[in-house]
């Protein structure tokens, strides 16, 4: 029996829960040339959704470019990634490929078949330009291509906030903004480090200030997710009693990735009908498989930051500066806490929820930290 639960990015023709309104909104924005910032905590389904949006608008004649900026460390990296993602969409269309190769003169593509039957595309820099000049050159080329060919172009920049990690990020943002403004294209800026990403678009001192519509991707709606899980089990020959699905959703808080992952293990372990014992083992398996990720998160933090993170996991609080709280969890000075909050927020590990309580963003990391 095939396990219907997907724990990697969902392919555009894969089984997807809900997101109907989001798809409709995002397709409309794209078609109307409205730029959007799509943000959410990690693993909420942004990338899967963006690819779906692009798949839908391709049918309406859009050329769609997906550019993942994760891990960029320099302006050259950005220019390289943009060129590479452009070549990726036109490699199979000889006419367009030739046009692109003529116009994007600073990067030449190499296209090689890969063992899976697809192709691998790499680009090599073929100019003396470097730094910001190189980026401008690539963007100038894109604007020529778009204008000369009256292309309908849609670009999604995934993990867009990563640009801020580069030294001259304000200049990079200014150049990107200038070109995006003059292109006749629509752009989606996607990211999970919400504080940093939103600051890029809502801080008056930054080039992208108020240049795009802010669109939050929330956790999946409870009832839809519950139905989705029930149906996936039923269609694949297993029964998941409703009250036990409630137990799962209470733990995952309808987090798309964790709900899928938890169900993946439950489906794997259950004979025919899910029972509480299966839920318990499945949860432990999930925790075990996430452990290396959590350990990597912890390793990147100072001891005071870990102490605060753990304190908030154990006891969400309105006031981490309350003397008793500081003492109870050995949080150090007020300025140490202020710095820790800043860091943990920038990593999107903690947030102030509607109730004004500081809480962990990730519901399973929260459970793990309590036991750690
Ligand atoms: N609509 C959905 N229905 C069911 N599962 C979903 C849905 N959206 C996302 N998921 C689950 O969430 C996982 C993460 O999806 P995806 O990689 O698209 O998220 P992301 O927000 O881009 O993550 P990251 O922050 O790591 O980049 C998927 O593997 C899938 O298990
Ligand atoms: Mg993603």
Coordinates of N, CA and C and ligand atoms in Angstrom, one line a residue, residues 5-10 15-20 38-52 66 68 70 158-159 190-193 217 220 225 228 255-261, ligand 1:
X5 N 1.0 10.2 2.3 CA 1.5 11.4 2.9 C 2.9 11.8 2.4
X6 N 3.0 13.1 2.0 CA 4.2 13.6 1.4 C 5.0 14.4 2.4
X7 N 6.3 14.1 2.5 CA 7.1 14.9 3.5 C 8.2 15.7 2.8
X8 N 8.1 15.9 1.5 CA 8.9 16.8 0.8 C 8.0 17.7 0.0
X9 N 8.6 18.6 -0.8 CA 7.8 19.6 -1.5 C 6.8 18.9 -2.4
X10 N 5.5 19.3 -2.3 CA 4.4 18.6 -3.1 C 4.5 19.0 -4.5
X15 N -1.2 15.5 -4.3 CA -2.4 15.8 -3.5 C -2.2 16.9 -2.5
X16 N -3.1 17.9 -2.6 CA -2.9 19.1 -1.9 C -4.1 19.4 -1.0
X17 N -3.9 19.8 0.2 CA -5.1 20.1 1.0 C -5.4 21.6 0.9
X18 N -6.6 21.8 0.5 CA -7.2 23.2 0.5 C -6.3 24.2 -0.3
X19 N -6.1 25.4 0.3 CA -5.4 26.5 -0.3 C -6.0 27.0 -1.5
X20 N -7.4 26.8 -1.7 CA -8.1 27.3 -2.8 C -8.1 28.8 -2.9
X38 N 4.9 36.7 0.0 CA 4.2 35.6 0.6 C 5.1 35.1 1.8
X39 N 4.5 35.2 2.9 CA 5.3 34.8 4.1 C 4.6 33.9 5.1
X40 N 5.3 33.1 5.8 CA 4.8 32.2 6.8 C 5.9 31.6 7.6
X41 N 5.6 30.9 8.7 CA 6.7 30.2 9.3 C 7.3 29.1 8.4
X42 N 8.3 28.5 8.8 CA 9.0 27.5 8.0 C 8.0 26.3 7.7
X43 N 8.1 25.7 6.5 CA 7.4 24.5 6.2 C 5.9 24.6 6.3
X44 N 5.4 25.7 5.8 CA 3.9 25.9 5.8 C 3.4 25.6 4.4
X45 N 4.3 25.4 3.4 CA 3.8 25.1 2.1 C 4.0 26.2 1.1
X46 N 4.9 27.2 1.3 CA 5.0 28.3 0.4 C 5.5 27.9 -0.9
X47 N 6.6 27.1 -0.9 CA 7.2 26.8 -2.2 C 6.3 25.9 -3.0
X48 N 5.6 25.0 -2.4 CA 4.6 24.1 -3.1 C 3.6 25.0 -3.7
X49 N 3.1 26.0 -3.0 CA 2.0 26.9 -3.4 C 2.5 27.7 -4.6
X50 N 3.7 28.3 -4.5 CA 4.2 29.1 -5.5 C 4.3 28.4 -6.8
X51 N 4.8 27.1 -6.7 CA 5.0 26.3 -7.9 C 3.6 26.0 -8.6
X52 N 2.6 25.9 -7.7 CA 1.3 25.6 -8.2 C 0.7 26.9 -8.9
X66 N 11.5 30.6 -11.4 CA 11.5 30.3 -10.0 C 13.0 30.4 -9.6
X68 N 15.5 30.4 -6.4 CA 15.7 30.2 -4.9 C 17.0 30.9 -4.4
X70 N 18.2 30.9 -1.4 CA 18.7 30.3 -0.2 C 20.2 30.1 -0.4
X158 N 12.4 32.9 -4.1 CA 12.2 32.2 -2.8 C 13.3 32.5 -1.8
X159 N 13.0 32.5 -0.5 CA 13.9 32.9 0.5 C 14.6 34.2 0.2
X190 N 9.2 35.5 -1.6 CA 8.7 34.4 -0.6 C 9.8 34.3 0.5
X191 N 9.3 34.0 1.7 CA 10.3 33.8 2.7 C 9.7 33.3 4.1
X192 N 10.5 32.8 4.9 CA 10.0 32.3 6.2 C 10.6 33.0 7.4
X193 N 11.7 33.8 7.1 CA 12.2 34.6 8.3 C 11.4 35.9 8.2
X217 N 0.6 33.4 4.7 CA 0.1 32.0 4.5 C -0.1 31.4 5.9
X220 N -3.0 25.3 8.0 CA -4.2 24.8 7.3 C -5.4 24.9 8.2
X225 N -8.3 20.1 7.0 CA -7.1 19.2 7.2 C -7.6 17.9 7.8
X228 N -9.1 15.9 5.0 CA -8.1 15.5 4.1 C -7.4 14.3 4.7
X255 N -0.1 22.5 11.5 CA 1.1 22.9 10.8 C 1.2 21.9 9.6
X256 N 1.2 22.4 8.3 CA 1.1 21.5 7.2 C 2.2 20.4 7.2
X257 N 3.4 20.8 7.4 CA 4.5 19.8 7.3 C 4.4 18.7 8.4
X258 N 4.2 19.2 9.7 CA 4.2 18.2 10.8 C 2.9 17.4 10.7
X259 N 1.8 17.9 10.2 CA 0.6 17.1 10.1 C 0.8 16.0 9.1
X260 N 1.5 16.3 7.9 CA 1.8 15.3 6.9 C 2.8 14.3 7.5
X261 N 3.8 14.8 8.2 CA 4.8 13.9 8.6 C 4.3 12.9 9.7
Ligands
LIG1 N1 -1.7 22.4 1.0 C1 -1.0 21.4 1.6 N2 -1.6 20.2 1.8 C2 -0.9 19.2 2.4 N3 0.4 19.3 2.9 C3 1.0 20.5 2.7 C4 0.4 21.6 2.0 N4 1.3 22.6 1.9 C5 2.4 22.1 2.5 N5 2.3 20.9 2.9 C6 3.3 20.1 3.6 O1 4.3 21.0 4.0 C7 5.6 20.6 3.6 C8 6.4 21.8 3.3 O2 6.0 22.4 2.1 P1 7.0 23.5 1.3 O3 8.3 23.0 1.2 O4 6.2 23.9 0.2 O5 6.9 24.6 2.5 P2 7.7 25.9 2.6 O6 6.9 26.9 3.4 O7 8.3 26.4 1.3 O8 8.9 25.4 3.5 P3 10.3 26.2 3.9 O9 10.0 27.2 4.8 O10 11.1 25.1 4.5 O11 10.9 26.7 2.6 C9 5.3 19.7 2.4 O12 6.2 18.7 2.2 C10 4.0 19.0 2.8 O13 4.2 17.9 3.6

